[in-house]
Coordinates of C-alpha atoms and ligand atoms in Angstrom, one line a residue:
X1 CA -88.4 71.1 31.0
X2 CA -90.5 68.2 32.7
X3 CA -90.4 67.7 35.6
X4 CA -90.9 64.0 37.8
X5 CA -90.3 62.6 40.8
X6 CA -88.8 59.3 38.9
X7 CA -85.7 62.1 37.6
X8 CA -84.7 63.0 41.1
X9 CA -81.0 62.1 41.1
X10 CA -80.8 60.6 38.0
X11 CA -77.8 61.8 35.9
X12 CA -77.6 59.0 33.2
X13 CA -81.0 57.7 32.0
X14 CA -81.4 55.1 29.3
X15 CA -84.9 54.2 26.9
X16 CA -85.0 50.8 25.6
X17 CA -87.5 49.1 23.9
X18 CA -87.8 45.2 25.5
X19 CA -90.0 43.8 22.4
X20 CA -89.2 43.8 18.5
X21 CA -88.9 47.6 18.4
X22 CA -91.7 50.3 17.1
X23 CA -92.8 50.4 20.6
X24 CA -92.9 54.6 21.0
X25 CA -89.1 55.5 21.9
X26 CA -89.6 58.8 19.9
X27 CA -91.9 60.2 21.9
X28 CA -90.2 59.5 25.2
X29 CA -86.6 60.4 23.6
X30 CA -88.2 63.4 22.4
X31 CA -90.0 63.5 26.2
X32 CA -86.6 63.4 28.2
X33 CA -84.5 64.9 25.9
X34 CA -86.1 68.4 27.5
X35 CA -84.2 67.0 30.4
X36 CA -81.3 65.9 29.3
X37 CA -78.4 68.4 28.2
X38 CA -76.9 65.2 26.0
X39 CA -78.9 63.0 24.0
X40 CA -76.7 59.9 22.5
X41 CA -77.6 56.9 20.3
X42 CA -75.6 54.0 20.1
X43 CA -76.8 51.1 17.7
X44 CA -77.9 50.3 14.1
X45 CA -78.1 52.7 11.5
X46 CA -81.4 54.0 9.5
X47 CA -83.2 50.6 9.5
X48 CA -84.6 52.4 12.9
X49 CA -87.6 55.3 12.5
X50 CA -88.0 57.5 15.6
X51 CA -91.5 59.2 15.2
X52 CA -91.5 62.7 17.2
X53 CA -94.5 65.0 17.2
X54 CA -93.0 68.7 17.6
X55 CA -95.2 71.5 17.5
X56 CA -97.8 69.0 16.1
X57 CA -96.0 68.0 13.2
X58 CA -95.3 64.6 13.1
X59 CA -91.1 63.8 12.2
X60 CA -89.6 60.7 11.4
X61 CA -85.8 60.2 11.9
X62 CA -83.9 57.5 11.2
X63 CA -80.5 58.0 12.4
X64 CA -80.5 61.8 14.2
X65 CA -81.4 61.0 18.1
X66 CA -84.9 62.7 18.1
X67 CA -82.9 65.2 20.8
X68 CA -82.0 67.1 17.5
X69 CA -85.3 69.4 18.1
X70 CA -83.4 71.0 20.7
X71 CA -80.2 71.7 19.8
X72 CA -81.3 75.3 19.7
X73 CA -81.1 75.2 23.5
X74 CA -77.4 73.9 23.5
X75 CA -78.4 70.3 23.7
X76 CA -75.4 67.8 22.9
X77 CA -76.7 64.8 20.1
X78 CA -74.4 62.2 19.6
X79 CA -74.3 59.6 16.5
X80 CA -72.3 57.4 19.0
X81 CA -69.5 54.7 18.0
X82 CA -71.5 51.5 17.9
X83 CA -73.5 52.5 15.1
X84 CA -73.6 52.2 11.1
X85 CA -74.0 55.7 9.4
X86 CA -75.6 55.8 6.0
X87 CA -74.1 59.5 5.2
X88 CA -76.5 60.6 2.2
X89 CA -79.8 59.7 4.5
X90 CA -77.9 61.4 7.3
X91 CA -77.5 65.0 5.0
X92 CA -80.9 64.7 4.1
X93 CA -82.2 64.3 7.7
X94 CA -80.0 67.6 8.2
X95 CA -81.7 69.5 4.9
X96 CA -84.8 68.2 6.5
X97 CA -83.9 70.1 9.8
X98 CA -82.6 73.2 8.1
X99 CA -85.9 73.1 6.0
X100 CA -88.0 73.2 9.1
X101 CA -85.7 75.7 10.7
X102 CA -83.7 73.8 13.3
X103 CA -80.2 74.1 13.8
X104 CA -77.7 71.2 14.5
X105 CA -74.7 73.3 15.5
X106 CA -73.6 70.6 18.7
X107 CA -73.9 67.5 16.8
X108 CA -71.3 64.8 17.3
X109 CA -70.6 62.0 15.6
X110 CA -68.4 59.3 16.2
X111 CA -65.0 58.9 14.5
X112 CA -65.4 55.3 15.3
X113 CA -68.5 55.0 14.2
X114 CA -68.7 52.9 10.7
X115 CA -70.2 53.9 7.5
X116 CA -73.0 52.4 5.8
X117 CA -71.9 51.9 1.7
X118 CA -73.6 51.3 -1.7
X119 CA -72.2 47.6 -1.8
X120 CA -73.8 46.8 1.8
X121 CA -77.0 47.8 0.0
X122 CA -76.3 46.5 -2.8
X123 CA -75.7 43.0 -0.9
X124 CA -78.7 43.5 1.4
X125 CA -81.2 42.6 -1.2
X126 CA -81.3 38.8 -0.5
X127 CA -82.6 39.1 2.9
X128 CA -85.4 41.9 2.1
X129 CA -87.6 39.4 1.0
X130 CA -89.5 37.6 3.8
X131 CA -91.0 34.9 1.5
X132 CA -88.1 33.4 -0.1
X133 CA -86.8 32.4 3.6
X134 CA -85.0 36.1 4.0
X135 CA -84.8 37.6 7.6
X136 CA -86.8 40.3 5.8
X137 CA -84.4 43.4 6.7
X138 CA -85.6 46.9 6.1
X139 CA -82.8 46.6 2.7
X140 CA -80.3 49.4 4.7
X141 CA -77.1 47.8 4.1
X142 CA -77.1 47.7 8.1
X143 CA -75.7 43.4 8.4
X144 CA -73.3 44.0 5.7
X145 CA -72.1 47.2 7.4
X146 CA -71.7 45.0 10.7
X147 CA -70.1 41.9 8.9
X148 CA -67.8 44.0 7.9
X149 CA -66.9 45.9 10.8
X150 CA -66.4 42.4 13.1
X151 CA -64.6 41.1 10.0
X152 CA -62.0 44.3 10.0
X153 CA -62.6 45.6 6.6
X154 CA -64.7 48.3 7.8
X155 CA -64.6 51.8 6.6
X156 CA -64.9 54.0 9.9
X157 CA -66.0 57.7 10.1
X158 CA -62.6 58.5 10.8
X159 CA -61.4 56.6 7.9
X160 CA -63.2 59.4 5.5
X161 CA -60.9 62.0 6.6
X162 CA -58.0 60.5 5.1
X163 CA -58.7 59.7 1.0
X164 CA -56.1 57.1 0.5
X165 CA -57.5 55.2 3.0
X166 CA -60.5 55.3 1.9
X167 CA -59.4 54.9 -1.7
X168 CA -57.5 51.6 -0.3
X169 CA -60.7 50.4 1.5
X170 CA -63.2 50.2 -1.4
X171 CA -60.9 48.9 -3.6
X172 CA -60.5 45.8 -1.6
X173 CA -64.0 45.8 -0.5
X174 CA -64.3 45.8 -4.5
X175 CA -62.8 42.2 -4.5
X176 CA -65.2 40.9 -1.4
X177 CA -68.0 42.7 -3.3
X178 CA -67.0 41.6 -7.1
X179 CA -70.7 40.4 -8.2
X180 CA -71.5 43.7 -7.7
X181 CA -69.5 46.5 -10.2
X182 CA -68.4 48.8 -7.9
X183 CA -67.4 52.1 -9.2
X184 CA -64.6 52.7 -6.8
X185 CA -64.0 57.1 -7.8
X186 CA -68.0 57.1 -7.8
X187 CA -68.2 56.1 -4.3
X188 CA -65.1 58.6 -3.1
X189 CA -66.7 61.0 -5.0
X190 CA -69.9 61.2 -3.5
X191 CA -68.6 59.9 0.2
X192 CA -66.4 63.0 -0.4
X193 CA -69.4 65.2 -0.8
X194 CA -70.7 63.8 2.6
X195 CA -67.4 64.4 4.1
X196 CA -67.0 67.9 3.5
X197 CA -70.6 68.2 5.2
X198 CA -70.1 66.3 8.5
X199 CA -65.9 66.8 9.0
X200 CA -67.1 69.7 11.6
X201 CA -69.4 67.2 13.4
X202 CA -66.9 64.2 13.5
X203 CA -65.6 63.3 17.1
X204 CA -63.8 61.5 19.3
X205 CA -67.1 61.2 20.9
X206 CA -66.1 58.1 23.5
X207 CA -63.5 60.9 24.9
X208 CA -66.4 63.2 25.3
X209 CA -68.8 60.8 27.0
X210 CA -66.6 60.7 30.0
X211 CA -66.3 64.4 30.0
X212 CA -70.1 64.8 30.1
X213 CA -70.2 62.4 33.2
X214 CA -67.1 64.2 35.2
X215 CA -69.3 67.4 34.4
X216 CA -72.3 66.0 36.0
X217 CA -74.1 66.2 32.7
X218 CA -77.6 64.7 32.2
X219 CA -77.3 62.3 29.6
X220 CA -80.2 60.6 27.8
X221 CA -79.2 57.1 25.9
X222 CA -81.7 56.6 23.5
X223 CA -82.2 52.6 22.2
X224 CA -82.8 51.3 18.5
X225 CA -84.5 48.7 17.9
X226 CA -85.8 46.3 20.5
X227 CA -84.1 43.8 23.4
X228 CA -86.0 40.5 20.8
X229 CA -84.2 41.8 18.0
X230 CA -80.7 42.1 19.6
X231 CA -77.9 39.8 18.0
X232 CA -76.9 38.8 21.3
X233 CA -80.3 38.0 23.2
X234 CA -83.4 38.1 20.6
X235 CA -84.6 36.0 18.0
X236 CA -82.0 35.0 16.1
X237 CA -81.6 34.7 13.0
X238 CA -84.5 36.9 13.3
X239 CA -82.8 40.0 14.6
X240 CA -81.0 42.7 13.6
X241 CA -77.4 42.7 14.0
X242 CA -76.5 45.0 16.8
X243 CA -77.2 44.5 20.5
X244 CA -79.8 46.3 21.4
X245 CA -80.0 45.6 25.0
X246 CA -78.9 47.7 27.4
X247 CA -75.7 46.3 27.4
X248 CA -74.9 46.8 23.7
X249 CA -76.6 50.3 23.6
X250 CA -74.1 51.4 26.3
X251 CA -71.3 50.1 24.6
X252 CA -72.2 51.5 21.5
X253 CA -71.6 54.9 23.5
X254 CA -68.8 54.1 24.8
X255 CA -70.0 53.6 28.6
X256 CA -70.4 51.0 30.8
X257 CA -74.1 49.9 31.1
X258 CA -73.3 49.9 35.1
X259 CA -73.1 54.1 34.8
X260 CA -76.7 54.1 33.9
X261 CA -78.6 55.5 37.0
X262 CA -82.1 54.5 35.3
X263 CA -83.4 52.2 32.5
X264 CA -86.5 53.0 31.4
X265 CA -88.3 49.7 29.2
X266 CA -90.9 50.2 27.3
X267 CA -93.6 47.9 26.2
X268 CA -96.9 48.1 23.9
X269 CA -99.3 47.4 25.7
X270 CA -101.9 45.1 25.9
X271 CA -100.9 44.7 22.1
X272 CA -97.8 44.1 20.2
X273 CA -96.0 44.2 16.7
X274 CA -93.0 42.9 14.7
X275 CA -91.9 43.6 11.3
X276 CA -89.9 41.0 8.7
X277 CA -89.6 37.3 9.7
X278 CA -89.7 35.4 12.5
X279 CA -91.5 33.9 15.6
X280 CA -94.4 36.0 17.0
X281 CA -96.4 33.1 19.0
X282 CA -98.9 35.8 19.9
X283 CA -100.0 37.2 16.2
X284 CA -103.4 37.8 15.6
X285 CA -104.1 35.7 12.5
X286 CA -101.3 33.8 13.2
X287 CA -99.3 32.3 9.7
X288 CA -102.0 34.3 7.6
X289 CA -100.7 36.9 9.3
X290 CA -97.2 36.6 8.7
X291 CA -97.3 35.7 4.5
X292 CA -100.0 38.9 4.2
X293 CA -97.6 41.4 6.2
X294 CA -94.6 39.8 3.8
X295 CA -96.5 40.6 0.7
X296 CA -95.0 44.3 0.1
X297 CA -98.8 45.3 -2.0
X298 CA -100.2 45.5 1.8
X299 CA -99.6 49.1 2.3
X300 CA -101.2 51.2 4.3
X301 CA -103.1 52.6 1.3
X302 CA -104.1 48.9 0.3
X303 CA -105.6 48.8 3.6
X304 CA -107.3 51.8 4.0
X305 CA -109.0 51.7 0.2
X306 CA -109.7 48.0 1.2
X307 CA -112.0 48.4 4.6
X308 CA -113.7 51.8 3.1
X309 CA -111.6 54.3 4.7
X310 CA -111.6 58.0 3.5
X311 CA -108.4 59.1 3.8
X312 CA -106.2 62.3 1.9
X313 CA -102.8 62.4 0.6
X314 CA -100.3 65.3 2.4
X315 CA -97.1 65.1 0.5
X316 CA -96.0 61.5 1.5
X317 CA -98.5 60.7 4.3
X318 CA -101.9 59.6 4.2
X319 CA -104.1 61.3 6.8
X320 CA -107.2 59.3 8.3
X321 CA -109.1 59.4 10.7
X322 CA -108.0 56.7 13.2
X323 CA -111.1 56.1 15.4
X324 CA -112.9 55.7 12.1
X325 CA -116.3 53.6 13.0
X326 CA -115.2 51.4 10.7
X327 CA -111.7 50.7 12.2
X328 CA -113.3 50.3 15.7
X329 CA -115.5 47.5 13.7
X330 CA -112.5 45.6 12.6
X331 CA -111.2 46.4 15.9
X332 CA -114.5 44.7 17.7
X333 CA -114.2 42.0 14.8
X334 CA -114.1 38.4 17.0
X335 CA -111.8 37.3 14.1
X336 CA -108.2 37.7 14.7
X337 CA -107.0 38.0 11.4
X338 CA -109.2 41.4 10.6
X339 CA -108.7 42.1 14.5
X340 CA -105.4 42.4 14.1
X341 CA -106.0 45.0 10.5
X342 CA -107.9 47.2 13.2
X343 CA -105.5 47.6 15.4
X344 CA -102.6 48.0 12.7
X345 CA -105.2 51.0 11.5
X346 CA -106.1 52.6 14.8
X347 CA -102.2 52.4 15.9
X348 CA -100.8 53.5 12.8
X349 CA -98.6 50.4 12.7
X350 CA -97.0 50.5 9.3
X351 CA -93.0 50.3 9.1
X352 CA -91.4 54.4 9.6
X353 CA -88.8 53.0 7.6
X354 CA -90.2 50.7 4.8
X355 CA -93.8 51.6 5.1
X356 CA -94.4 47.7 5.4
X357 CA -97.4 46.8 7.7
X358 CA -96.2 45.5 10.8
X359 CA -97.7 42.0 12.2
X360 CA -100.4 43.0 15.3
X361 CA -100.6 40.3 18.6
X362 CA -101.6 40.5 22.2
X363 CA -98.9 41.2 24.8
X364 CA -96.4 38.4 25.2
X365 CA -95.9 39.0 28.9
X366 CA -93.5 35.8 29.0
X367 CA -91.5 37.3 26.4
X368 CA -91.2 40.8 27.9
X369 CA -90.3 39.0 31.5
X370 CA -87.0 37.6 29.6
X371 CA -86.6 41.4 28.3
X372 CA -86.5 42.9 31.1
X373 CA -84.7 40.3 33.1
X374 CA -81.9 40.9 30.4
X375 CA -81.6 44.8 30.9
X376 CA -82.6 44.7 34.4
X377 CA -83.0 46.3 37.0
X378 CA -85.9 48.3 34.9
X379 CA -88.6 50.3 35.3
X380 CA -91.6 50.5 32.8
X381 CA -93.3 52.8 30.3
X382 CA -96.4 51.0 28.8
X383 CA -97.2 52.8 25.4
X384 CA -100.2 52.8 23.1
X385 CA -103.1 51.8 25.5
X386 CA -105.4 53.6 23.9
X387 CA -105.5 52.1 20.7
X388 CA -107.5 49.3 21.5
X389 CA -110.1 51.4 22.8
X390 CA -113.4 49.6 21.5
X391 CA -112.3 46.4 21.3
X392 CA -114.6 43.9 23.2
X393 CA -111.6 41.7 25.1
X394 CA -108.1 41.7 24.7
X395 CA -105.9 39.0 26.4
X396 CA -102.3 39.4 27.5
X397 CA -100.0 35.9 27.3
X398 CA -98.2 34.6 30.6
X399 CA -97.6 31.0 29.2
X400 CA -96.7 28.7 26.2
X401 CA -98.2 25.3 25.6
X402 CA -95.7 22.5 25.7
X403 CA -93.6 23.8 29.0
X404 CA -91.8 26.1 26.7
X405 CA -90.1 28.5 29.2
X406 CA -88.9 31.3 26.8
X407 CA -89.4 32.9 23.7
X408 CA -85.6 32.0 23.1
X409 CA -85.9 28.3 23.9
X410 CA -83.0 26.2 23.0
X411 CA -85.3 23.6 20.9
X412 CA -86.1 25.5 18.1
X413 CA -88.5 23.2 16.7
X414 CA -90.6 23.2 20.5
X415 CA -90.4 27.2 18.8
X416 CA -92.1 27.1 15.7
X417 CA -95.5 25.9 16.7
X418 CA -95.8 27.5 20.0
X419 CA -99.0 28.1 21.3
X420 CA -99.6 30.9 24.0
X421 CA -102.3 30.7 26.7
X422 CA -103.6 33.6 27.6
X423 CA -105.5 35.4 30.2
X424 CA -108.4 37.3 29.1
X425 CA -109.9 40.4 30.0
X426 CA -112.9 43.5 29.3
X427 CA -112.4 45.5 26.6
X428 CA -112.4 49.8 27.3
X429 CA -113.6 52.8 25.9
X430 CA -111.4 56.1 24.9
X431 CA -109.0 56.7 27.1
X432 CA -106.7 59.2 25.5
X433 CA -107.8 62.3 27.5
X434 CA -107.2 60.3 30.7
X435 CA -104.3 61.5 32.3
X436 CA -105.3 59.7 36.3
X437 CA -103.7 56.3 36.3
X438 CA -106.5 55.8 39.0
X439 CA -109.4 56.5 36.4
X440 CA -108.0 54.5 33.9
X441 CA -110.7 51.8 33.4
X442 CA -110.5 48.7 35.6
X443 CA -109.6 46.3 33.3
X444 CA -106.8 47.7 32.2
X445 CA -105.7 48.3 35.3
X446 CA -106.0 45.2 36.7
X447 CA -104.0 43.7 33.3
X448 CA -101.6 46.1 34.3
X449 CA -101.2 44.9 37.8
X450 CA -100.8 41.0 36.4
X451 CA -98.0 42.2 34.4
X452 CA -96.5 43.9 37.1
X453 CA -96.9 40.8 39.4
X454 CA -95.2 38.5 36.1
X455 CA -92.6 40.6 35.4
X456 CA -92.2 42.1 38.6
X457 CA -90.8 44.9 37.5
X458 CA -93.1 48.5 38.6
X459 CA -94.7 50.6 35.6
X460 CA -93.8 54.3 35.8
X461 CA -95.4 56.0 33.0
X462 CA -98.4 54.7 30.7
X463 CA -98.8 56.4 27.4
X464 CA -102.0 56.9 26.4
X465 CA -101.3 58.9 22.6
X466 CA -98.6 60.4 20.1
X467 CA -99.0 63.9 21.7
X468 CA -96.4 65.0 24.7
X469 CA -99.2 65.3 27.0
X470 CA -100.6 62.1 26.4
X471 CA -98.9 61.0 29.4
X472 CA -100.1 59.0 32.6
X473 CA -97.1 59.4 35.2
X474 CA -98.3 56.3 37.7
Ligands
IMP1 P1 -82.0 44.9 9.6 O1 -81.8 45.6 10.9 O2 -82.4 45.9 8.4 O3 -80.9 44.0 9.2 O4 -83.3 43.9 9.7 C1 -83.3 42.8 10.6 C2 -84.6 42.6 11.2 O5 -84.8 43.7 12.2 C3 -85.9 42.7 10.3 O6 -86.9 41.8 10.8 C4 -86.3 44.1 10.5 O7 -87.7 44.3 10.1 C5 -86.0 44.4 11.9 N1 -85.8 45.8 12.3 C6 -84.7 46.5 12.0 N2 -84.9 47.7 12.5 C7 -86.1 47.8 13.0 C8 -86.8 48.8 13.7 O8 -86.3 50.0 13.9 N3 -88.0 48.5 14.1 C9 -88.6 47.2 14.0 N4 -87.9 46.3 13.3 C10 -86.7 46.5 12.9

């Protein structure tokens, strides 16, 4: 069980990502949750991919807090109200866990939570796309799920456990659905299946929540997503639909966001990515950028048999070597577009969902300072540092041209054709063994204490790789 300085007295402790997600919340949900005796989630569904690395083997869930490694030590998860639960990826994240010989015995999933359906799918497929104007979602079902959960035609968790409700449900959803055939017994059927599965797990898991906090529980809130993709305070229409501030994260586990002792943010830094649509004023490459990462051919294979680099195929994943020379040469490239490949390659940056290739740009430290002043008061956890070991420079952003104040500005069309200034600084060497925040090189130390300044928030923890250990605690 770890053990910090930052934990003393802390009873409820939150992980939220304050850019467009994918910042490295599985690792530190997987970090804490050795602390924590409950580990809840409380937004979105399986459009999110927590990477853990346990026992060295890398996991990927999508929709199982990444506490789930440890419910062998009578560790609580919860699948919390607020989110959408696709039930056939959920039994196959459990198959996955039985496969690798975990248990799940104290799961808890919310009766209020609502359930992800063939038709959302079905009617997700317009906004997949990023070229033909389309938010480009990860194709989940996950704002159809939503739409119809605000719009009260929802099918809820608890709604599974009585058939004639749920026989009622899709046959109305059937009418609201009708370009699609829906095959209403098909769906009960199989939803059935799922049923029988999870009844043991289902939960009035609100109810419990409170009980964990009377019992002086530690409780670990684990985000989705990331603060510029929230409904409420990100990009929108470039967002996902659930809040995934602090705010909305707490709701969605039936809290109040005022009970959380400590909110840790987290940030890549000095670099940055976003997946699907929308504005990224920093982006390496800019608009070339964007329409390349659209283009679903650019996968990570694409890339790697494109630049030269050896790579093997283990089951679904392709292994290679991420300080290739020949990554760290795109990586020292002075043009932004192949810049940004080389950091996509060294940081692995490719969608845990989709597999898409996520768009690469400096730190936007003026979008992160309207982050964190939405899930404030904060403290910070800087991930992925050491991926742009061998770069030359790197900059971090503290202003837009044009007295644009925010990455949200009212005037969308001051928006589009932002242009960041930046502040520049020396590139570094490998700093993945490092573990002294006073040896880190001075550089990055000194961008670390202009971001502090500008966001005046204090970092706690800088990442410096995947691995547990990989961990500078400032
Ligand atoms: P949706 O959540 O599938 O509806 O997608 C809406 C937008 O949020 C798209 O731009 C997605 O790429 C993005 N998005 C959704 N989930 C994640 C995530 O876990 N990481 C990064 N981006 C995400």
């Amino acid at each position: 069980m770890i053990k910090i300085k930052l934990l003393n007295n802390i009873k409820t402790l939150s992980i939220i990502c304050n850019q467009y997600g994918d910042t490295g919340k599985g690792k530190f949900s997987d970090y804490f949750s050795s602390w924590a005796h409950v580990i809840a989630r409380g937004t979105g569904g399986d459009n999110a991919g927590h990477t853990v690395v346990v026992d060295g083997k890398q996991k990927i869930f999508h929709l199982l807090p990444a506490g789930i490694t440890y419910d062998g030590d009578g560790k609580v998860n919860i699948l919390g109200n607020g989110m959408v639960i696709n039930l056939e990826v959920l039994c196959q994240e459990l198959d996955e866990l039985e496969k690798d010989g975990f248990t799940y015995n104290n799961l808890m999933i919310s009766k209020d939570a609502h359930v992800v359906m063939p038709y959302h799918i079905g009617s997700d497929f317009r906004d997949v796309s990023q070229k033909e104007g389309g938010i480009g979602t990860t194709g989940r079902g996950i704002g159809p799920c939503y739409t119809d959960k605000i719009a009260r035609r929802g099918v809820r968790i608890f709604d599974l456990l009585n058939k004639d409700t749920l026989v009622k449900k899709i046959k109305e959803a059937s009418e609201f659905y009708s370009q699609q055939s829906i095959n209403v017994e098909d769906i009960v059927y199989r939803l059935t299946k799922y049923t029988d599965r999870i009844r043991p797990f289902i939960k009035d898991t609100i109810f419990e929540m409170h009980e964990f906090i009377k019992q002086n529980k530690k409780i670990l809130v684990e985000g989705a997503q990331g603060l510029l993709l929230s409904i409420e305070y990100g990009t929108y229409p470039y967002v996902t639909s659930s809040d995934s501030s602090i705010n909305g994260t707490a709701c969605g586990v039936g809290i109040s966001a005022k009970s959380i002792d400590l909110v840790l943010g987290i940030i890549k830094f000095p670099y940055m990515s976003r997946v699907g649509a929308g504005l990224f004023p920093t982006e390496l490459g800019g608009g070339l950028s964007e329409d390349y990462c659209a283009n679903q051919k650019h996968t990570k294979e694409y890339e790697l048999s494109k630049y030269g680099i050896p790579y093997k195929e283990e089951g679904e994943k392709l292994i290679y070597d991420h300080k290739d020379s020949r990554i760290f040469g795109l990586i020292g490239s002075i043009e932004p577009f192949s810049k940004g490949v080389g950091i996509r390659l060294a940081g692995g940056e490719y969608g845990a969902t989709t597999g898409r290739p996520r768009r690469i740009g400096w730190t936007d430290a003026l979008a992160a300072k309207y982050a964190i002043k939405i899930n404030s008061p904060i403290k910070l956890i800087l991930t992925k540092a050491d991926v742009l070991c061998g770069a030359r420079e790197f900059n971090v952003c503290y202003y837009y041209e044009k007295g644009v104040r925010q990455i949200v500005d009212f005037d969308k069309d001051n928006l589009r054709n932002i242009k960041p200034i930046y502040k520049r600084y020396d590139g570094y060497s490998d700093i993945s063994e490092e573990r002294n925040y006073e040896k880190l090189p001075l550089s990055l130390r000194n961008a670390i204490n202009d971001f502090v300044h500008f966001t005046d928030c204090e970092v706690v923890i800088v990442s410096v790789g995947q691995e547990k250990d990989q961990t500078i605690i400032v």
